[in-house]
Amino acid sequence: MANPFNLPMMGRSLRNLLSRPATRRYPSEVRPHFAGTRGTLEFDLDTCVFCGLCARRCPTVALTCSREDRFFAIEQLRCIACGVCIDLCNKDSLRMSEDAPHVHLHTGAAPGDPRPGHQEWHQQPPDGSPPVPGDAAGGTATAAV
Amino acid sequence: MKRTTIPFGPQHPVLPEPLVLDLILEDEKVIDAIPTIGYIHRGLEALVESVEYTEFGYVVERICGICSFMHGMGYAVAMEEIMAVEVPERARWLRLIWAEMSRIHSHLLWLGLGADAFGFENLFMHCWRTREEVLDIFEKTTGGRIIFSVNRIGGVRRDISDTELAAIVTKLQQLGASFTETARIFETDPSIRHRLSGVGILSREDAHAVDAVGPMARASGIRMDTRLTGTHLYDRLDFEPVLETAGDCLARVVVRVREISQSIDLIRQAVDRMPKAEGAPIEVKVRGLPTGEVFERLEQPRGEVVYYIKANGTKYLERFRARTPTFANIPAMIKLVKGCDLADVPNIIMTIDPCISCTER
């Protein structure tokens, strides 16, 4: 017959009753991420030279880069946030934001585009052709989440 | 007596993953159990034919969410052996530290699931709360909580500063001190003892006969641990595996509880003994294509894992095979289930710490 007074869990359970909860009241209280957390891949059109190294070495083929078309695209749903592209990029055009990846509910960038999580950037060629109105960087970015 | 067949799984409250057992019963006694696996087979091994060897490490990590670091490390170490790469010492120490942290987080996860399986939901919450602190350390040092992507053929991708290593040791020692109370509950609580003590006894001889591995074998008194071979720098640490002799469900729980404290101590020893060389190289460039074949063994939280890799001089490997610890422990589990009561089946299955994702790959 077990000793009815041997209750090692009891002390902790009583302490728990009187202490603050261990959980946070999400979403009003959000847990901060640590520096260096691999969250979502972000791209900077201004610094990219379209060398295409990142796209060639991406293990999940989530990146598309074209030097001729000055075009860059990220398939966020393919990205596994390994950070290989960031290690390779000499121009620091890619960085990892600490935010958790978005939930991609809608369809792609353009109307009728069936690729959720697709982001793409176009840069105007440096041949004097006029930049797209309303875009100071001389390029356009379209994204879908 | 009339026999009844009861399907156990693939959906069952105690099973986090889909294992299927057809239990053949006479009254309440299990006479036979027929396992079926294959519910989450993903064909990861076959991906070597279409994924380059440099990128296959990210696939190997995804064999299992709990042993992801160990799988990534095993693949990297095996490939380094094939390609005769000398890995910087700091990278090897960092791998050891992360591997032991994986063991802590895996055992804490399992203790929570085990507590839930024998009806102790409060204890389950406590174990998982403690595990969160280990996951936070992982996130701080690798950038990921479950999938770390830090192993690379030739080393690791992130360094940990010496001050941060000291802080990790302090944090883990605090965690160990606060876990002492939870450990005492697992070892002494009368309801847990009543539920687990004397249930599912695997004798030392039987454990040998069915080739049990890991905590399953150590709970039956077999001194078997791949870390004893001294590979992966374990020869530089004072290490003696945790042994129990009872061989029952409680012994398997106690082995895992004590291995948590042991892993914290191993991390402390590693930080003390690794050269204070912050900024030293942590990876070497690997060039060329692999040729040859290799076997590699590691001690995962659940037991010994064996990798076999065959490379044929192209950028695609010819064969990759992982013999995971749960696969080795399934015969032992079947042996234990035969002859027990139906009510004890969930506890016996849980105490082998089944990882079906690893088993089926």
Coordinates of C-alpha atoms in Angstrom, one line a residue:
Chain A
M1 CA 0.0 0.0 0.0
A2 CA 1.5 3.3 -1.1
N3 CA 2.0 5.9 1.6
P4 CA -0.9 8.4 1.2
F5 CA 1.3 11.3 2.5
N6 CA 4.0 10.7 -0.1
L7 CA 2.9 13.3 -2.7
P8 CA 6.0 14.9 -4.2
M9 CA 3.9 16.7 -6.8
M10 CA 1.7 18.4 -4.2
G11 CA 4.2 21.1 -3.2
R12 CA 4.8 22.2 -6.7
S13 CA 1.1 22.2 -7.6
L14 CA 0.3 24.4 -4.6
R15 CA 3.2 26.8 -5.6
N16 CA 1.8 26.9 -9.1
L17 CA -1.6 28.0 -7.8
L18 CA 0.0 31.0 -6.2
S19 CA 2.5 31.9 -8.8
R20 CA 2.2 33.7 -12.1
P21 CA 1.4 31.6 -15.2
A22 CA 4.4 30.3 -17.2
T23 CA 2.7 31.1 -20.5
R24 CA 2.3 34.5 -22.2
R25 CA -1.0 36.1 -23.1
Y26 CA -0.5 35.8 -26.8
P27 CA -1.2 37.7 -29.0
S28 CA -1.2 40.7 -26.6
E29 CA 2.2 39.6 -25.3
V30 CA 4.5 38.3 -28.1
R31 CA 7.7 36.4 -27.3
P32 CA 10.7 38.4 -28.6
H33 CA 13.0 36.6 -31.0
F34 CA 16.8 36.4 -30.4
A35 CA 19.3 38.1 -32.6
G36 CA 20.2 35.8 -35.4
T37 CA 16.9 33.9 -35.5
R38 CA 16.2 32.6 -38.9
G39 CA 12.8 33.8 -39.8
T40 CA 11.9 35.3 -43.2
L41 CA 14.3 36.0 -46.1
E42 CA 14.3 39.6 -47.3
F43 CA 15.8 41.1 -50.4
D44 CA 17.3 44.5 -51.1
L45 CA 17.0 45.5 -54.8
D46 CA 19.3 48.5 -54.5
T47 CA 22.5 46.6 -53.7
C48 CA 21.9 43.4 -55.8
V49 CA 24.2 42.9 -58.8
F50 CA 22.2 39.9 -60.1
C51 CA 25.2 37.6 -60.0
G52 CA 22.9 34.6 -59.4
L53 CA 25.2 32.8 -57.0
C54 CA 22.4 32.5 -54.4
A55 CA 19.9 31.1 -56.9
R56 CA 22.4 28.5 -58.0
R57 CA 23.2 27.3 -54.5
C58 CA 19.8 27.4 -52.9
P59 CA 19.0 23.8 -51.8
T60 CA 15.3 24.2 -52.4
V61 CA 15.4 26.3 -55.6
A62 CA 13.5 29.0 -53.9
L63 CA 15.3 31.9 -55.6
T64 CA 15.2 33.0 -59.2
C65 CA 17.7 35.5 -60.6
S66 CA 18.3 36.8 -64.1
R67 CA 21.0 39.2 -64.9
E68 CA 19.6 39.9 -68.4
D69 CA 16.2 40.8 -67.2
R70 CA 17.4 42.4 -63.9
F71 CA 14.9 40.1 -62.2
F72 CA 14.9 38.5 -58.8
A73 CA 12.2 36.4 -57.2
I74 CA 11.7 34.5 -53.9
E75 CA 9.3 31.7 -53.4
Q76 CA 8.7 32.1 -49.7
L77 CA 6.9 28.8 -49.4
R78 CA 9.9 26.9 -50.8
C79 CA 12.4 28.7 -48.6
I80 CA 13.7 26.6 -45.7
A81 CA 15.5 29.6 -44.1
C82 CA 18.8 27.7 -44.1
G83 CA 20.7 31.0 -44.8
V84 CA 23.1 29.6 -47.4
C85 CA 22.2 32.5 -49.8
I86 CA 23.0 35.1 -47.1
D87 CA 26.4 33.5 -46.4
L88 CA 27.2 33.6 -50.1
C89 CA 26.0 37.1 -51.0
N90 CA 29.0 39.5 -51.3
K91 CA 26.8 42.5 -51.5
D92 CA 24.6 41.9 -48.4
S93 CA 21.5 42.1 -50.6
L94 CA 19.9 39.3 -48.7
R95 CA 19.1 39.2 -45.0
M96 CA 17.0 37.2 -42.6
S97 CA 14.4 39.0 -40.7
E98 CA 13.6 37.6 -37.3
D99 CA 9.8 37.6 -37.9
A100 CA 8.2 34.3 -38.3
P101 CA 7.2 33.5 -41.9
H102 CA 3.8 34.8 -43.0
V103 CA 0.9 32.5 -43.6
H104 CA 0.5 32.6 -47.3
L105 CA -3.2 32.4 -47.9
H106 CA -3.7 34.3 -51.1
T107 CA -2.6 33.7 -54.6
G108 CA 0.5 35.0 -56.3
A109 CA 1.8 38.5 -57.0
A110 CA -0.2 39.4 -60.1
P111 CA -3.9 38.8 -60.6
G112 CA -4.4 35.2 -61.7
D113 CA -0.9 34.2 -60.5
P114 CA -1.3 30.9 -58.7
R115 CA 1.9 31.1 -56.6
P116 CA 1.2 32.0 -53.0
G117 CA 4.3 33.4 -51.2
H118 CA 5.8 34.5 -54.5
Q119 CA 7.7 37.8 -54.3
E120 CA 9.5 39.3 -57.3
W121 CA 11.5 42.4 -58.1
H122 CA 12.3 44.1 -61.4
Q123 CA 15.1 46.6 -61.9
Q124 CA 15.1 49.1 -64.7
P125 CA 18.2 48.7 -66.8
P126 CA 20.8 51.5 -66.3
D127 CA 20.5 52.7 -69.9
G128 CA 18.6 55.9 -69.1
S129 CA 15.1 54.4 -69.7
P130 CA 12.7 56.1 -67.4
P131 CA 12.1 54.5 -64.0
V132 CA 8.6 53.3 -63.1
P133 CA 6.6 56.2 -61.7
G134 CA 6.3 56.3 -57.9
D135 CA 9.4 54.1 -57.3
A136 CA 12.5 56.0 -56.2
A137 CA 14.8 53.0 -56.5
G138 CA 14.2 52.6 -60.2
G139 CA 12.6 49.3 -59.9
T140 CA 9.4 47.6 -59.0
A141 CA 8.5 45.0 -56.4
T142 CA 5.4 42.9 -56.3
A143 CA 4.6 40.6 -53.5
A144 CA 1.8 38.4 -52.3
V145 CA 1.3 37.0 -48.9
Chain B
M1 CA -10.4 -19.1 -25.1
K2 CA -11.6 -17.0 -27.9
R3 CA -9.1 -14.6 -29.3
T4 CA -9.8 -11.0 -30.1
T5 CA -7.7 -8.7 -32.4
I6 CA -7.6 -5.1 -31.4
P7 CA -6.0 -2.5 -33.7
F8 CA -3.6 -0.1 -31.8
G9 CA -2.9 3.0 -33.8
P10 CA -2.2 4.6 -36.2
Q11 CA -4.3 7.1 -34.3
H12 CA -4.1 6.6 -30.5
P13 CA -4.1 9.2 -27.7
V14 CA -0.6 8.2 -26.5
L15 CA 1.0 8.0 -29.9
P16 CA 2.5 11.2 -31.2
E17 CA 3.2 9.4 -34.5
P18 CA 1.5 6.7 -36.4
L19 CA 2.6 3.3 -35.3
V20 CA 0.3 0.4 -35.9
L21 CA 0.1 -2.8 -33.8
D22 CA -2.5 -5.5 -34.2
L23 CA -2.9 -6.8 -30.7
I24 CA -4.1 -10.4 -30.4
L25 CA -5.8 -10.8 -27.0
E26 CA -7.0 -13.6 -24.9
D27 CA -9.3 -11.9 -22.3
E28 CA -7.2 -8.9 -21.2
K29 CA -3.8 -10.5 -21.9
V30 CA -1.9 -9.7 -25.1
I31 CA -0.8 -12.9 -26.8
D32 CA 0.8 -11.5 -29.8
A33 CA 1.5 -8.1 -31.5
I34 CA 2.0 -7.6 -35.2
P35 CA 3.6 -4.3 -36.0
T36 CA 3.0 -2.4 -39.3
I37 CA 5.1 0.5 -40.3
G38 CA 5.0 2.7 -43.4
Y39 CA 2.4 5.3 -42.6
I40 CA 4.8 8.2 -42.8
H41 CA 7.4 6.9 -45.2
R42 CA 8.6 9.9 -47.2
G43 CA 11.3 8.3 -49.3
L44 CA 14.0 10.6 -48.0
E45 CA 16.8 8.1 -48.6
A46 CA 15.9 7.9 -52.2
L47 CA 16.3 11.6 -52.5
V48 CA 20.1 11.1 -52.7
E49 CA 19.7 10.3 -56.3
S50 CA 18.3 13.8 -57.1
V51 CA 19.8 16.1 -54.4
E52 CA 23.5 17.0 -54.5
Y53 CA 25.6 15.7 -51.7
T54 CA 26.3 19.3 -50.4
E55 CA 22.6 19.9 -50.1
F56 CA 21.5 16.5 -48.8
G57 CA 22.4 17.5 -45.2
Y58 CA 19.3 19.7 -45.2
V59 CA 17.2 16.6 -46.2
V60 CA 18.9 14.4 -43.5
E61 CA 18.0 16.9 -40.8
R62 CA 14.4 16.6 -41.7
I63 CA 14.3 12.8 -41.1
C64 CA 13.1 13.7 -37.6
G65 CA 12.3 16.9 -35.7
I66 CA 13.8 15.7 -32.4
C67 CA 17.0 14.2 -33.5
S68 CA 17.5 16.7 -36.3
F69 CA 20.9 17.9 -35.1
M70 CA 22.2 14.4 -34.6
H71 CA 21.1 13.4 -38.1
G72 CA 22.7 16.4 -39.6
M73 CA 25.9 15.8 -37.6
G74 CA 26.0 12.1 -38.6
Y75 CA 25.7 12.9 -42.2
A76 CA 28.4 15.6 -42.1
V77 CA 30.8 13.4 -40.1
A78 CA 30.3 10.5 -42.5
M79 CA 30.9 12.7 -45.6
E80 CA 34.0 14.2 -43.9
E81 CA 35.3 10.7 -43.4
I82 CA 34.7 9.8 -47.1
M83 CA 36.3 13.0 -48.3
A84 CA 39.2 12.8 -45.7
V85 CA 38.4 16.3 -44.4
E86 CA 40.1 17.4 -41.2
V87 CA 37.5 19.4 -39.3
P88 CA 38.7 22.3 -37.1
E89 CA 38.7 21.3 -33.4
R90 CA 36.4 24.1 -32.3
A91 CA 33.7 22.9 -34.7
R92 CA 33.9 19.4 -33.2
W93 CA 33.5 20.7 -29.7
L94 CA 30.5 22.8 -30.8
R95 CA 29.0 19.8 -32.4
L96 CA 29.4 17.9 -29.1
I97 CA 27.8 20.6 -27.1
W98 CA 24.8 20.9 -29.5
A99 CA 24.5 17.1 -29.6
E100 CA 24.2 16.9 -25.8
M101 CA 21.7 19.7 -25.8
S102 CA 19.7 17.8 -28.3
R103 CA 19.7 14.9 -25.9
I104 CA 18.4 17.1 -23.1
H105 CA 15.6 18.4 -25.2
S106 CA 14.7 15.0 -26.6
H107 CA 14.6 13.4 -23.1
L108 CA 12.5 16.3 -21.7
L109 CA 10.1 16.0 -24.6
W110 CA 9.8 12.3 -24.0
L111 CA 9.4 12.6 -20.2
G112 CA 6.5 15.0 -20.9
L113 CA 4.9 12.6 -23.4
G114 CA 5.5 9.7 -21.0
A115 CA 3.9 11.6 -18.1
D116 CA 0.9 12.4 -20.3
A117 CA 0.7 8.7 -21.3
F118 CA 0.4 7.6 -17.7
G119 CA -2.1 10.3 -16.9
F120 CA 0.1 13.0 -15.3
E121 CA -0.8 16.0 -17.4
N122 CA 0.6 18.5 -14.9
L123 CA 4.0 16.9 -15.0
F124 CA 3.9 16.9 -18.8
M125 CA 3.5 20.7 -18.7
H126 CA 6.5 21.0 -16.3
C127 CA 8.8 19.0 -18.5
W128 CA 7.8 20.9 -21.6
R129 CA 8.3 24.2 -19.8
T130 CA 11.8 23.2 -18.9
R131 CA 12.4 22.1 -22.5
E132 CA 11.5 25.5 -23.8
E133 CA 14.6 26.9 -22.1
V134 CA 16.8 24.5 -24.0
L135 CA 15.0 25.4 -27.2
D136 CA 15.7 29.1 -26.5
I137 CA 19.4 28.3 -26.2
F138 CA 19.2 26.5 -29.6
E139 CA 17.4 29.5 -31.1
K140 CA 20.0 31.9 -29.7
T141 CA 23.0 29.9 -31.0
T142 CA 21.8 28.3 -34.2
G143 CA 18.9 30.5 -35.3
G144 CA 16.4 27.7 -35.3
R145 CA 14.5 25.9 -32.6
I146 CA 13.9 22.5 -34.2
I147 CA 15.7 22.5 -37.6
F148 CA 19.2 24.0 -37.0
S149 CA 21.0 23.9 -40.3
V150 CA 24.3 24.5 -38.6
N151 CA 26.1 21.4 -39.8
R152 CA 28.0 21.6 -43.0
I153 CA 30.4 19.1 -44.5
G154 CA 33.7 20.5 -43.2
G155 CA 32.5 22.1 -40.0
V156 CA 29.7 24.2 -38.6
R157 CA 28.2 27.4 -39.8
R158 CA 27.9 29.3 -36.5
D159 CA 30.3 29.9 -33.7
I160 CA 29.4 30.5 -30.1
S161 CA 31.4 33.0 -28.2
D162 CA 33.3 31.9 -25.1
T163 CA 31.2 34.3 -22.9
E164 CA 28.0 32.8 -24.3
L165 CA 29.2 29.3 -23.7
A166 CA 29.8 30.1 -20.1
A167 CA 26.3 31.7 -19.9
I168 CA 24.9 28.5 -21.5
V169 CA 26.6 26.3 -18.9
T170 CA 25.2 28.6 -16.1
K171 CA 21.7 28.5 -17.6
L172 CA 21.8 24.7 -18.0
Q173 CA 23.0 24.2 -14.5
Q174 CA 20.1 26.4 -13.2
L175 CA 17.8 24.3 -15.3
G176 CA 19.3 21.1 -13.9
A177 CA 18.8 22.4 -10.3
S178 CA 15.2 23.3 -11.0
F179 CA 14.7 19.9 -12.8
T180 CA 15.8 18.0 -9.7
E181 CA 12.4 18.4 -8.2
T182 CA 10.7 17.1 -11.3
A183 CA 13.2 14.2 -11.4
R184 CA 12.3 13.3 -7.8
I185 CA 8.7 13.2 -8.8
F186 CA 9.4 10.7 -11.6
E187 CA 11.5 8.5 -9.3
T188 CA 9.4 8.6 -6.1
D189 CA 5.7 9.5 -6.8
P190 CA 3.7 6.5 -5.7
S191 CA 1.2 6.7 -8.5
I192 CA 4.0 6.7 -11.1
R193 CA 5.7 3.8 -9.3
H194 CA 2.4 1.9 -9.2
R195 CA 1.9 2.4 -12.9
L196 CA 5.4 1.6 -14.1
S197 CA 7.3 -0.5 -11.6
G198 CA 7.5 -4.1 -12.6
V199 CA 5.7 -3.5 -15.9
G200 CA 7.3 -4.5 -19.2
I201 CA 10.4 -6.1 -17.7
L202 CA 13.2 -6.7 -20.3
S203 CA 15.9 -8.9 -18.8
R204 CA 19.5 -8.3 -19.6
E205 CA 19.7 -11.5 -21.6
D206 CA 16.5 -10.6 -23.6
A207 CA 17.9 -7.2 -24.3
H208 CA 21.0 -8.8 -25.7
A209 CA 19.0 -11.3 -27.7
V210 CA 16.7 -8.7 -29.4
D211 CA 19.5 -6.1 -29.9
A212 CA 18.0 -3.3 -27.8
V213 CA 19.9 -0.1 -28.0
G214 CA 20.2 3.2 -26.1
P215 CA 18.3 3.8 -22.9
M216 CA 16.3 0.7 -23.5
A217 CA 19.4 -1.5 -23.2
R218 CA 21.0 0.6 -20.4
A219 CA 17.8 0.2 -18.3
S220 CA 18.3 -3.5 -18.6
G221 CA 21.9 -3.2 -17.3
I222 CA 23.8 -3.5 -20.5
R223 CA 26.7 -1.0 -20.6
M224 CA 26.3 0.0 -24.2
D225 CA 26.7 3.5 -25.5
T226 CA 28.4 4.7 -28.7
R227 CA 29.9 7.5 -26.7
L228 CA 32.1 4.9 -24.9
T229 CA 34.0 4.4 -28.2
G230 CA 35.5 7.9 -27.6
T231 CA 34.7 9.2 -31.1
H232 CA 33.5 12.8 -31.6
L233 CA 35.8 14.0 -28.7
Y234 CA 33.9 12.0 -26.1
D235 CA 37.3 10.5 -25.2
R236 CA 38.3 13.8 -23.7
L237 CA 35.4 13.8 -21.3
D238 CA 34.8 11.8 -18.2
F239 CA 31.8 9.7 -19.3
E240 CA 30.2 6.7 -17.8
P241 CA 26.7 5.6 -19.1
V242 CA 23.8 5.7 -16.7
L243 CA 22.8 2.1 -15.9
E244 CA 19.8 0.6 -14.3
T245 CA 19.2 -3.1 -13.7
A246 CA 15.5 -3.5 -13.2
G247 CA 14.6 -3.4 -16.9
D248 CA 11.1 -2.3 -16.3
C249 CA 9.2 0.8 -17.5
L250 CA 10.3 2.8 -14.4
A251 CA 14.0 1.9 -15.0
R252 CA 13.7 3.3 -18.6
V253 CA 12.2 6.5 -17.2
V254 CA 14.9 6.8 -14.5
V255 CA 17.7 6.3 -17.1
R256 CA 16.4 9.2 -19.2
V257 CA 15.8 11.4 -16.1
R258 CA 19.5 10.9 -15.1
E259 CA 20.8 11.3 -18.6
I260 CA 19.5 14.8 -18.5
S261 CA 21.8 15.7 -15.6
Q262 CA 24.6 13.8 -17.2
S263 CA 24.3 15.7 -20.4
I264 CA 24.4 19.0 -18.5
D265 CA 27.6 17.8 -16.8
L266 CA 29.1 16.7 -20.2
I267 CA 28.4 20.2 -21.6
R268 CA 30.1 21.8 -18.6
Q269 CA 33.1 19.5 -19.1
A270 CA 33.2 20.3 -22.8
V271 CA 33.1 24.0 -22.2
D272 CA 35.9 23.7 -19.5
R273 CA 38.1 21.6 -21.7
M274 CA 37.7 23.1 -25.1
P275 CA 40.4 25.5 -26.1
K276 CA 39.5 29.1 -25.5
A277 CA 40.0 30.1 -29.1
E278 CA 37.1 32.4 -30.0
G279 CA 37.4 33.3 -33.6
A280 CA 39.3 30.2 -34.5
P281 CA 38.2 28.6 -37.8
I282 CA 35.0 26.5 -37.5
E283 CA 34.9 25.1 -41.0
V284 CA 37.1 24.2 -43.9
K285 CA 36.3 24.5 -47.5
V286 CA 35.4 21.1 -49.1
R287 CA 36.3 20.6 -52.7
G288 CA 36.0 17.7 -55.1
L289 CA 33.6 14.8 -55.4
P290 CA 33.3 12.0 -52.9
T291 CA 34.3 8.4 -53.7
G292 CA 34.0 5.4 -51.4
E293 CA 31.7 4.1 -48.7
V294 CA 31.5 4.6 -45.0
F295 CA 29.7 3.5 -41.9
E296 CA 29.2 6.0 -39.1
R297 CA 27.8 5.5 -35.6
L298 CA 26.4 8.1 -33.2
E299 CA 24.6 7.9 -29.9
Q300 CA 21.3 9.6 -30.4
P301 CA 18.9 10.3 -27.5
R302 CA 17.0 7.1 -28.4
G303 CA 20.1 4.9 -29.0
E304 CA 22.6 4.1 -31.5
V305 CA 22.1 5.3 -35.1
V306 CA 24.1 3.8 -38.0
Y307 CA 24.6 5.6 -41.3
Y308 CA 25.8 4.0 -44.4
I309 CA 26.9 6.2 -47.3
K310 CA 28.2 5.1 -50.7
A311 CA 29.6 7.7 -53.1
N312 CA 30.5 7.1 -56.7
G313 CA 32.6 10.1 -57.6
T314 CA 29.6 12.2 -58.9
K315 CA 27.8 15.0 -57.1
Y316 CA 25.0 12.6 -56.3
L317 CA 25.5 9.9 -53.7
E318 CA 24.8 6.3 -54.7
R319 CA 23.2 5.2 -51.5
F320 CA 22.3 6.7 -48.1
R321 CA 20.9 4.5 -45.4
A322 CA 20.2 5.3 -41.7
R323 CA 19.5 2.5 -39.3
T324 CA 17.7 4.4 -36.6
P325 CA 17.4 3.4 -32.9
T326 CA 13.6 3.0 -32.9
F327 CA 13.9 0.5 -35.7
A328 CA 16.3 -1.5 -33.6
N329 CA 14.1 -1.3 -30.5
I330 CA 10.8 -2.5 -32.2
P331 CA 11.7 -6.2 -31.6
A332 CA 12.2 -5.5 -27.9
M333 CA 8.9 -3.6 -27.8
I334 CA 7.1 -6.6 -29.4
K335 CA 8.7 -8.9 -26.9
L336 CA 7.6 -6.7 -24.0
V337 CA 4.0 -6.3 -25.2
K338 CA 3.5 -10.1 -25.5
G339 CA 2.1 -11.3 -22.2
C340 CA 1.2 -8.0 -20.7
D341 CA -2.2 -6.5 -19.9
L342 CA -3.9 -4.4 -22.5
A343 CA -3.9 -1.4 -20.1
D344 CA -0.1 -1.6 -19.9
V345 CA 0.5 -1.5 -23.7
P346 CA 0.5 2.3 -24.0
N347 CA 3.1 2.7 -21.2
I348 CA 5.4 0.0 -22.7
I349 CA 5.2 1.5 -26.1
M350 CA 5.9 5.0 -24.8
T351 CA 8.9 3.9 -22.7
I352 CA 10.8 2.7 -25.8
D353 CA 10.6 6.4 -26.9
P354 CA 9.3 5.5 -30.4
C355 CA 10.2 7.8 -33.2
I356 CA 8.3 6.6 -36.2
S357 CA 9.5 9.4 -38.5
C358 CA 13.1 8.2 -38.0
T359 CA 12.1 4.6 -38.4
E360 CA 10.3 5.1 -41.7
R361 CA 12.2 8.0 -43.2

